[in-house]
Short mmCIF file of C-alpha atoms in Angstrom, two decimals:
data_model
loop_
_atom_site.label_atom_id
_atom_site.label_comp_id
_atom_site.label_asym_id
_atom_site.label_seq_id
_atom_site.Cartn_x
_atom_site.Cartn_y
_atom_site.Cartn_z
CA UNK A 1 318.38 271.35 73.76
CA UNK A 2 319.88 268.49 75.84
CA UNK A 3 320.13 264.78 75.47
CA UNK A 4 319.89 261.93 77.88
CA UNK A 5 322.75 259.76 78.66
CA UNK A 6 322.77 255.98 77.79
CA UNK A 7 320.08 253.82 79.27
CA UNK A 8 320.54 250.30 80.67
CA UNK A 9 319.70 247.49 78.33
CA UNK A 10 321.17 249.21 75.26
CA UNK A 11 324.69 247.81 75.35
CA UNK A 12 324.30 246.22 71.89
CA UNK A 13 323.22 248.98 69.42
CA UNK A 14 321.02 247.64 66.64
CA UNK A 15 321.28 244.12 68.08
CA UNK A 16 318.33 241.64 68.34
CA UNK A 17 315.54 242.26 70.65
CA UNK A 18 315.97 241.23 74.31
CA UNK A 19 312.90 240.26 76.29
CA UNK A 20 309.22 240.61 75.21
CA UNK A 21 307.99 243.05 72.60
CA UNK A 22 307.42 246.42 74.27
CA UNK A 23 303.73 247.09 74.98
CA UNK A 24 303.72 250.29 72.82
CA UNK A 25 305.83 248.94 70.04
CA UNK A 26 302.68 248.84 67.79
CA UNK A 27 301.04 252.29 68.55
CA UNK A 28 298.71 252.14 65.50
CA UNK A 29 297.43 249.84 62.72
CA UNK A 30 299.86 251.75 60.42
CA UNK A 31 302.99 250.39 62.03
CA UNK A 32 302.58 246.78 62.96
CA UNK A 33 305.84 245.12 64.13
CA UNK A 34 306.32 241.34 64.46
CA UNK A 35 308.03 240.29 67.71
CA UNK A 36 310.88 238.47 65.73
CA UNK A 37 311.69 241.67 63.90
CA UNK A 38 311.84 244.00 67.00
CA UNK A 39 315.21 245.56 67.72
CA UNK A 40 316.26 248.10 70.30
CA UNK A 41 317.34 251.44 69.04
CA UNK A 42 321.16 251.96 68.86
CA UNK A 43 322.36 253.41 72.05
CA UNK A 44 323.93 256.86 72.52
CA UNK A 45 326.88 255.55 74.54
CA UNK A 46 328.61 258.95 74.81
CA UNK A 47 325.53 260.65 76.27
CA UNK A 48 325.92 263.25 73.61
CA UNK A 49 325.73 262.73 69.83
CA UNK A 50 329.02 263.26 68.22
CA UNK A 51 328.68 262.35 64.48
CA UNK A 52 330.85 259.39 63.37
CA UNK A 53 329.56 259.62 59.82
CA UNK A 54 329.11 262.59 57.55
CA UNK A 55 325.46 263.38 56.67
CA UNK A 56 324.17 261.55 53.61
CA UNK A 57 323.34 264.88 51.88
CA UNK A 58 322.67 268.63 52.56
CA UNK A 59 320.91 269.41 55.76
CA UNK A 60 317.27 268.53 55.68
CA UNK A 61 317.75 266.36 52.59
CA UNK A 62 316.18 262.89 52.40
CA UNK A 63 318.55 259.92 52.15
CA UNK A 64 318.20 258.15 48.83
CA UNK A 65 317.51 261.19 46.66
CA UNK A 66 321.03 262.72 46.04
CA UNK A 67 323.20 259.84 47.06
CA UNK A 68 323.96 256.72 44.97
CA UNK A 69 321.00 254.92 46.42
CA UNK A 70 318.73 257.49 44.75
CA UNK A 71 319.89 256.88 41.18
CA UNK A 72 316.63 255.01 40.38
CA UNK A 73 314.65 258.02 41.56
CA UNK A 74 316.75 260.39 39.53
CA UNK A 75 316.35 258.20 36.46
CA UNK A 76 312.58 258.00 37.00
CA UNK A 77 312.27 261.78 37.18
CA UNK A 78 314.38 262.35 34.15
CA UNK A 79 312.61 259.64 32.13
CA UNK A 80 309.21 260.96 33.21
CA UNK A 81 310.15 264.48 32.21
CA UNK A 82 311.36 263.32 28.78
CA UNK A 83 308.23 261.23 28.23
CA UNK A 84 305.98 264.15 29.36
CA UNK A 85 307.60 266.46 26.72
CA UNK A 86 307.02 263.89 24.01
CA UNK A 87 303.39 263.41 25.01
CA UNK A 88 302.83 267.15 24.86
CA UNK A 89 303.04 266.86 20.99
CA UNK A 90 300.08 264.58 21.22
CA UNK A 91 298.03 266.15 23.90
CA UNK A 92 298.23 269.87 23.15
CA UNK A 93 297.19 269.51 19.41
CA UNK A 94 294.22 267.32 20.62
CA UNK A 95 293.08 269.93 23.05
CA UNK A 96 293.56 272.88 20.53
CA UNK A 97 291.65 271.03 17.77
CA UNK A 98 288.55 270.65 20.07
CA UNK A 99 288.69 273.91 21.98
CA UNK A 100 290.38 276.45 19.73
CA UNK A 101 292.93 278.90 20.98
CA UNK A 102 290.45 281.08 22.77
CA UNK A 103 288.73 278.04 24.46
CA UNK A 104 292.09 276.51 25.32
CA UNK A 105 293.26 279.81 26.99
CA UNK A 106 290.07 280.27 29.02
CA UNK A 107 289.84 276.69 29.91
CA UNK A 108 293.49 276.69 31.03
CA UNK A 109 292.86 279.59 33.45
CA UNK A 110 289.52 278.25 34.71
CA UNK A 111 291.14 274.91 35.31
CA UNK A 112 293.70 276.44 37.68
CA UNK A 113 291.02 276.83 40.35
CA UNK A 114 290.06 273.18 40.95
CA UNK A 115 293.74 272.35 40.44
CA UNK A 116 294.74 274.67 43.26
CA UNK A 117 292.05 273.24 45.51
CA UNK A 118 293.33 269.71 45.09
CA UNK A 119 297.10 270.65 45.33
CA UNK A 120 296.53 272.70 48.54
CA UNK A 121 294.81 269.57 49.92
CA UNK A 122 297.83 267.43 48.91
CA UNK A 123 300.13 269.89 50.64
CA UNK A 124 298.02 269.55 53.81
CA UNK A 125 298.21 265.79 53.78
CA UNK A 126 301.90 265.71 52.97
CA UNK A 127 303.01 268.17 55.75
CA UNK A 128 304.08 265.60 58.32
CA UNK A 129 306.46 263.80 55.88
CA UNK A 130 306.93 265.90 52.74
CA UNK A 131 307.59 263.98 49.62
CA UNK A 132 310.56 265.16 47.42
CA UNK A 133 309.38 267.90 45.03
CA UNK A 134 310.83 266.15 42.01
CA UNK A 135 308.74 263.10 42.67
CA UNK A 136 305.56 265.29 43.13
CA UNK A 137 306.45 266.95 39.83
CA UNK A 138 306.82 263.54 38.14
CA UNK A 139 303.40 262.56 39.58
CA UNK A 140 301.75 265.73 38.21
CA UNK A 141 303.39 265.52 34.91
CA UNK A 142 302.29 261.94 34.64
CA UNK A 143 298.64 262.79 35.40
CA UNK A 144 298.49 265.98 33.24
CA UNK A 145 300.27 264.73 30.14
CA UNK A 146 301.38 261.14 30.12
CA UNK A 147 298.27 259.51 31.41
CA UNK A 148 296.16 261.67 28.93
CA UNK A 149 298.32 260.41 26.05
CA UNK A 150 298.13 256.76 27.31
CA UNK A 151 294.34 257.08 27.43
CA UNK A 152 294.18 258.45 23.96
CA UNK A 153 296.28 255.63 22.61
CA UNK A 154 294.52 252.79 24.44
CA UNK A 155 290.90 253.86 24.10
CA UNK A 156 290.34 252.95 20.52
CA UNK A 157 291.80 249.43 21.07
CA UNK A 158 289.78 248.86 24.22
CA UNK A 159 286.59 249.93 22.52
CA UNK A 160 287.26 247.60 19.56
CA UNK A 161 287.87 244.62 21.85
CA UNK A 162 285.55 245.13 24.76
CA UNK A 163 282.75 247.27 23.17
CA UNK A 164 280.89 244.59 21.28
CA UNK A 165 281.33 242.04 24.20
CA UNK A 166 279.67 244.45 26.59
CA UNK A 167 276.34 244.47 24.81
CA UNK A 168 275.92 248.15 25.57
CA UNK A 169 275.38 250.91 23.12
CA UNK A 170 278.50 252.95 22.44
CA UNK A 171 277.74 256.05 24.47
CA UNK A 172 276.83 254.05 27.57
CA UNK A 173 279.89 251.82 27.14
CA UNK A 174 282.21 254.78 26.63
CA UNK A 175 280.97 256.56 29.77
CA UNK A 176 280.38 253.78 32.15
CA UNK A 177 283.00 251.19 31.12
CA UNK A 178 285.67 252.57 28.74
CA UNK A 179 286.52 255.86 30.56
CA UNK A 180 286.74 254.36 34.07
CA UNK A 181 288.79 251.31 33.00
CA UNK A 182 291.30 253.10 30.70
CA UNK A 183 291.65 256.33 32.55
CA UNK A 184 292.23 254.66 36.00
CA UNK A 185 294.71 252.35 34.41
CA UNK A 186 296.62 255.20 32.71
CA UNK A 187 296.77 257.32 35.89
CA UNK A 188 297.69 254.42 38.15
CA UNK A 189 300.56 253.31 35.92
CA UNK A 190 302.39 256.40 37.41
CA UNK A 191 301.79 254.88 40.92
CA UNK A 192 303.26 251.57 39.83
CA UNK A 193 306.37 253.30 38.52
CA UNK A 194 306.72 255.21 41.78
CA UNK A 195 306.41 252.17 43.90
CA UNK A 196 308.96 250.28 41.83
CA UNK A 197 311.56 252.92 41.39
CA UNK A 198 311.09 255.09 44.46
CA UNK A 199 310.26 252.57 47.04
CA UNK A 200 311.89 254.59 49.91
CA UNK A 201 309.54 257.39 49.25
CA UNK A 202 306.42 255.22 48.48
CA UNK A 203 306.30 253.12 51.62
CA UNK A 204 302.99 253.74 53.27
CA UNK A 205 299.27 254.59 52.72
CA UNK A 206 299.85 258.32 53.24
CA UNK A 207 302.51 258.33 50.45
CA UNK A 208 300.08 256.43 48.25
CA UNK A 209 297.28 258.99 48.76
CA UNK A 210 299.66 261.96 48.20
CA UNK A 211 301.00 260.60 44.88
CA UNK A 212 297.60 259.45 43.77
CA UNK A 213 295.99 262.78 44.50
CA UNK A 214 298.85 264.70 42.71
CA UNK A 215 298.48 262.41 39.62
CA UNK A 216 294.73 262.84 39.63
CA UNK A 217 295.03 266.52 39.97
CA UNK A 218 297.13 266.66 36.82
CA UNK A 219 294.75 264.44 34.95
CA UNK A 220 291.66 266.52 36.05
CA UNK A 221 293.56 269.73 35.12
CA UNK A 222 293.96 268.66 31.49
CA UNK A 223 290.46 267.14 31.23
CA UNK A 224 289.01 270.34 32.63
CA UNK A 225 290.75 272.36 29.92
CA UNK A 226 289.06 270.27 27.36
CA UNK A 227 285.62 270.49 28.99
CA UNK A 228 285.90 274.19 29.79
CA UNK A 229 287.26 274.93 26.35
CA UNK A 230 284.61 273.11 24.52
CA UNK A 231 281.95 274.99 26.48
CA UNK A 232 283.46 278.13 24.94
CA UNK A 233 284.08 276.71 21.39
CA UNK A 234 280.90 274.71 20.82
CA UNK A 235 278.21 276.81 22.39
CA UNK A 236 275.97 279.56 21.24
CA UNK A 237 276.02 280.88 24.79
CA UNK A 238 279.53 280.28 25.95
CA UNK A 239 279.35 282.27 29.12
CA UNK A 240 276.32 280.39 30.46
CA UNK A 241 277.69 276.94 29.39
CA UNK A 242 281.02 277.64 30.85
CA UNK A 243 279.56 278.62 34.25
CA UNK A 244 277.42 275.41 34.31
CA UNK A 245 280.43 273.19 33.39
CA UNK A 246 282.60 274.97 35.88
CA UNK A 247 279.96 274.53 38.67
CA UNK A 248 279.70 270.80 38.06
CA UNK A 249 283.49 270.10 37.67
CA UNK A 250 285.21 272.87 39.53
CA UNK A 251 282.88 273.43 42.45
CA UNK A 252 280.90 270.13 42.98
CA UNK A 253 283.57 267.68 41.98
CA UNK A 254 287.16 268.98 42.11
CA UNK A 255 288.07 265.86 44.13
CA UNK A 256 286.27 263.26 41.94
CA UNK A 257 289.40 261.91 40.13
CA UNK A 258 291.44 262.36 43.37
CA UNK A 259 289.18 260.00 45.31
CA UNK A 260 289.01 257.46 42.39
CA UNK A 261 292.72 257.21 42.04
CA UNK A 262 293.29 257.80 45.74
CA UNK A 263 291.69 254.25 46.52
CA UNK A 264 294.38 252.71 44.28
CA UNK A 265 297.15 254.72 45.95
CA UNK A 266 295.76 253.69 49.38
CA UNK A 267 295.70 250.03 48.65
CA UNK A 268 299.21 250.18 47.11
CA UNK A 269 300.45 252.20 50.03
CA UNK A 270 299.41 249.62 52.55
CA UNK A 271 301.10 246.92 50.45
CA UNK A 272 304.26 248.91 49.96
CA UNK A 273 304.40 249.26 53.85
CA UNK A 274 304.89 245.47 53.96
CA UNK A 275 308.05 245.88 51.88
CA UNK A 276 307.23 243.35 49.15
CA UNK A 277 307.57 244.44 45.57
CA UNK A 278 305.44 241.54 44.41
CA UNK A 279 302.65 242.44 46.89
CA UNK A 280 302.79 246.08 45.61
CA UNK A 281 302.29 244.91 42.05
CA UNK A 282 299.37 242.76 43.06
CA UNK A 283 297.96 245.79 44.99
CA UNK A 284 298.14 247.74 41.80
CA UNK A 285 295.69 245.51 40.12
CA UNK A 286 293.57 245.14 43.27
CA UNK A 287 293.46 248.78 43.76
CA UNK A 288 292.21 249.48 40.30
CA UNK A 289 288.99 247.73 41.02
CA UNK A 290 287.46 250.15 43.64
CA UNK A 291 288.82 253.05 41.52
CA UNK A 292 287.15 251.84 38.42
CA UNK A 293 283.95 251.12 40.21
CA UNK A 294 283.77 254.51 41.84
CA UNK A 295 284.55 256.25 38.54
CA UNK A 296 281.88 254.22 36.83
CA UNK A 297 279.36 255.02 39.47
CA UNK A 298 280.11 258.72 39.10
CA UNK A 299 279.71 258.65 35.39
CA UNK A 300 276.44 256.68 35.65
CA UNK A 301 274.64 259.27 37.73
CA UNK A 302 272.82 260.70 34.69
CA UNK A 303 269.66 262.67 35.09
CA UNK A 304 269.25 262.10 38.75
CA UNK A 305 272.63 263.64 39.32
CA UNK A 306 271.85 266.03 42.21
CA UNK A 307 270.04 263.40 44.21
CA UNK A 308 272.70 260.72 43.73
CA UNK A 309 275.37 263.28 44.33
CA UNK A 310 273.97 264.15 47.77
CA UNK A 311 273.03 260.56 48.79
CA UNK A 312 276.08 258.71 47.43
CA UNK A 313 278.94 260.96 46.40
CA UNK A 314 278.89 263.35 49.43
CA UNK A 315 279.22 260.40 51.91
CA UNK A 316 282.05 258.92 49.84
CA UNK A 317 283.72 262.29 49.96
CA UNK A 318 283.25 262.46 53.73
CA UNK A 319 284.54 258.88 54.09
CA UNK A 320 287.67 259.84 52.19
CA UNK A 321 288.15 262.83 54.48
CA UNK A 322 287.77 260.52 57.56
CA UNK A 323 290.35 258.07 56.05
CA UNK A 324 292.86 260.87 55.57
CA UNK A 325 292.35 262.13 59.10
CA UNK A 326 292.88 258.72 60.51
CA UNK A 327 296.03 258.28 58.42
CA UNK A 328 297.50 261.50 59.68
CA UNK A 329 296.69 260.62 63.33
CA UNK A 330 298.29 257.15 62.92
CA UNK A 331 301.26 258.74 61.25
CA UNK A 332 301.82 261.11 64.15
CA UNK A 333 301.34 258.38 66.81
CA UNK A 334 303.91 256.21 64.91
CA UNK A 335 306.42 259.11 64.84
CA UNK A 336 306.01 259.65 68.60
CA UNK A 337 306.49 255.96 69.42
CA UNK A 338 309.63 255.47 67.29
CA UNK A 339 311.27 258.67 68.54
CA UNK A 340 310.39 257.60 72.09
CA UNK A 341 312.46 254.49 71.50
CA UNK A 342 315.39 256.75 70.45
CA UNK A 343 314.83 258.78 73.65
CA UNK A 344 315.09 255.63 75.61
CA UNK A 345 318.42 254.98 74.04
CA UNK A 346 319.71 258.43 75.01
CA UNK A 347 319.30 260.40 71.69
CA UNK A 348 316.39 262.72 72.76
CA UNK A 349 314.71 264.00 75.90
CA UNK A 350 310.95 263.47 76.51
CA UNK A 351 310.43 267.16 75.85
CA UNK A 352 312.12 266.92 72.61
CA UNK A 353 309.93 263.87 71.59
CA UNK A 354 306.91 266.06 72.35
CA UNK A 355 308.19 268.87 70.24
CA UNK A 356 309.08 266.62 67.29
CA UNK A 357 305.98 264.45 67.26
CA UNK A 358 303.11 266.92 67.80
CA UNK A 359 301.80 269.64 65.57
CA UNK A 360 301.60 272.07 68.36
CA UNK A 361 305.15 271.40 69.35
CA UNK A 362 306.40 271.77 65.89
CA UNK A 363 304.56 275.12 65.38
CA UNK A 364 305.99 276.36 68.64
CA UNK A 365 309.51 275.20 67.66
CA UNK A 366 309.34 276.96 64.26
CA UNK A 367 308.07 280.10 65.74
CA UNK A 368 310.91 280.19 68.22
CA UNK A 369 313.52 279.28 65.65
CA UNK A 370 312.33 281.83 63.13
CA UNK A 371 312.58 284.54 65.83
CA UNK A 372 316.28 283.70 66.18
CA UNK A 373 316.82 283.43 62.34
CA UNK A 374 317.13 279.69 62.40
CA UNK A 375 313.83 278.71 61.03
CA UNK A 376 315.25 276.84 58.00
CA UNK A 377 317.50 274.68 60.28
CA UNK A 378 314.48 273.95 62.58
CA UNK A 379 312.24 272.93 59.64
CA UNK A 380 315.14 270.66 58.47
CA UNK A 381 315.45 269.11 61.89
CA UNK A 382 311.75 268.36 62.02
CA UNK A 383 311.77 266.66 58.67
CA UNK A 384 314.94 264.69 59.57
CA UNK A 385 313.37 263.54 62.82
CA UNK A 386 310.31 262.25 60.92
CA UNK A 387 312.47 260.46 58.45
CA UNK A 388 314.43 258.84 61.33
CA UNK A 389 311.15 257.57 62.78
CA UNK A 390 310.16 256.05 59.54
CA UNK A 391 313.49 254.50 58.93
CA UNK A 392 313.20 252.86 62.28
CA UNK A 393 309.77 251.53 61.30
CA UNK A 394 311.34 250.05 58.11
CA UNK A 395 313.96 248.40 60.22
CA UNK A 396 311.45 246.85 62.59
CA UNK A 397 309.44 245.62 59.60
CA UNK A 398 312.45 243.30 58.93
CA UNK A 399 312.92 244.45 55.29
CA UNK A 400 316.43 245.36 53.92
CA UNK A 401 317.48 245.87 57.47
CA UNK A 402 321.29 246.53 56.95
CA UNK A 403 320.68 249.26 54.39
CA UNK A 404 318.20 250.96 56.60
CA UNK A 405 320.44 250.79 59.57
CA UNK A 406 323.15 252.61 57.44
CA UNK A 407 320.47 255.20 56.62
CA UNK A 408 319.74 255.42 60.41
CA UNK A 409 323.38 256.13 61.20
CA UNK A 410 323.49 258.90 58.53
CA UNK A 411 320.11 260.40 59.84
CA UNK A 412 321.38 260.35 63.52
CA UNK A 413 324.57 262.20 62.28
CA UNK A 414 322.45 264.66 60.31
CA UNK A 415 320.22 265.36 63.25
CA UNK A 416 323.27 266.09 65.41
CA UNK A 417 324.51 268.65 62.87
CA UNK A 418 321.05 270.23 62.48
CA UNK A 419 320.53 270.44 66.26
CA UNK A 420 323.90 272.10 66.66
CA UNK A 421 322.85 274.63 63.98
CA UNK A 422 319.58 275.33 65.73
CA UNK A 423 320.99 275.71 69.24
CA UNK A 424 323.85 277.86 67.82
#
């Protein structure tokens, strides 16, 4: 791999923009840049990257997780883990009381199937810019344990206050109002904590969808244990009842909760991309509205379930797939444009940009690197280049620019070390 020399017009690394906003500065709706915020990429004056700063962490790490700027993230994960352990003492007895040991065990195993389906989807969505595993674990634990406990604690009070005012009978109120409102609020609290305490990792709509799907997967997992277990414990024909419930929840609707909470994550992700904490908090409440409405519509299908499923829920699912595809395309185009700007400053060649910003290029690079025993280093280089592109996007958004420019310098140094390790 080689690098270009310095290019004219980059004599002031990181300085203010000179001339009009480049035509391709806004490659997609995902990365809008105001002309006043645009800056040229820092120039590679030496023509070859010689790290002036040590990497911020181990090769392939993400700035902000293991250094001092990641203390809030570490605290969030630790606090979330402690809270999840406490909530287990409320959630597990609740499940065992309603399912029995046999129902709980069978329900647990059966619930792994829809859980695996959703988590594999999360992995697919998250491949371009993987989130830190500790944060994904926090999201899953929040959904599977903490949000269940919050739901259990809030529901009685919500029913007492809002039930009589609704004018609905208790069953209708519980299914169409109470469950959607309380459950979506409980799940999305995890998103609010992530956007407040891990803003460097929750800074766009793709991040919002990934975290929301992970939380929802955890919630649905525990809820499925309850439903599957009760089909065993409370039925005279447990095999048939379990098969019916599994088909409805595990086959027809494994993504139901993911789509509900995913709308909240999507709205919050767009707000987080603007870099305003206040806007992200407002987006939390705004995003709850479509999530609650979708949840209520799902719970209201009743006897005409199959017809409404085909006519309403299937199109909603297909729309969700389309949104995710568009997000992935926009994310790749944004990566290409930002790395192209670094190439113009002498950090990459055009061929390297193609390799780093296309799925085919990455696959080819990984195959080659693995054949030489350097697959780990190449994977780290691909991740680091993606992070560099996103850091530049944050710089161009005009938020916390000095801090992100420091991250940029660390990331450029890290990429130099990774490239040396890959080339050998």
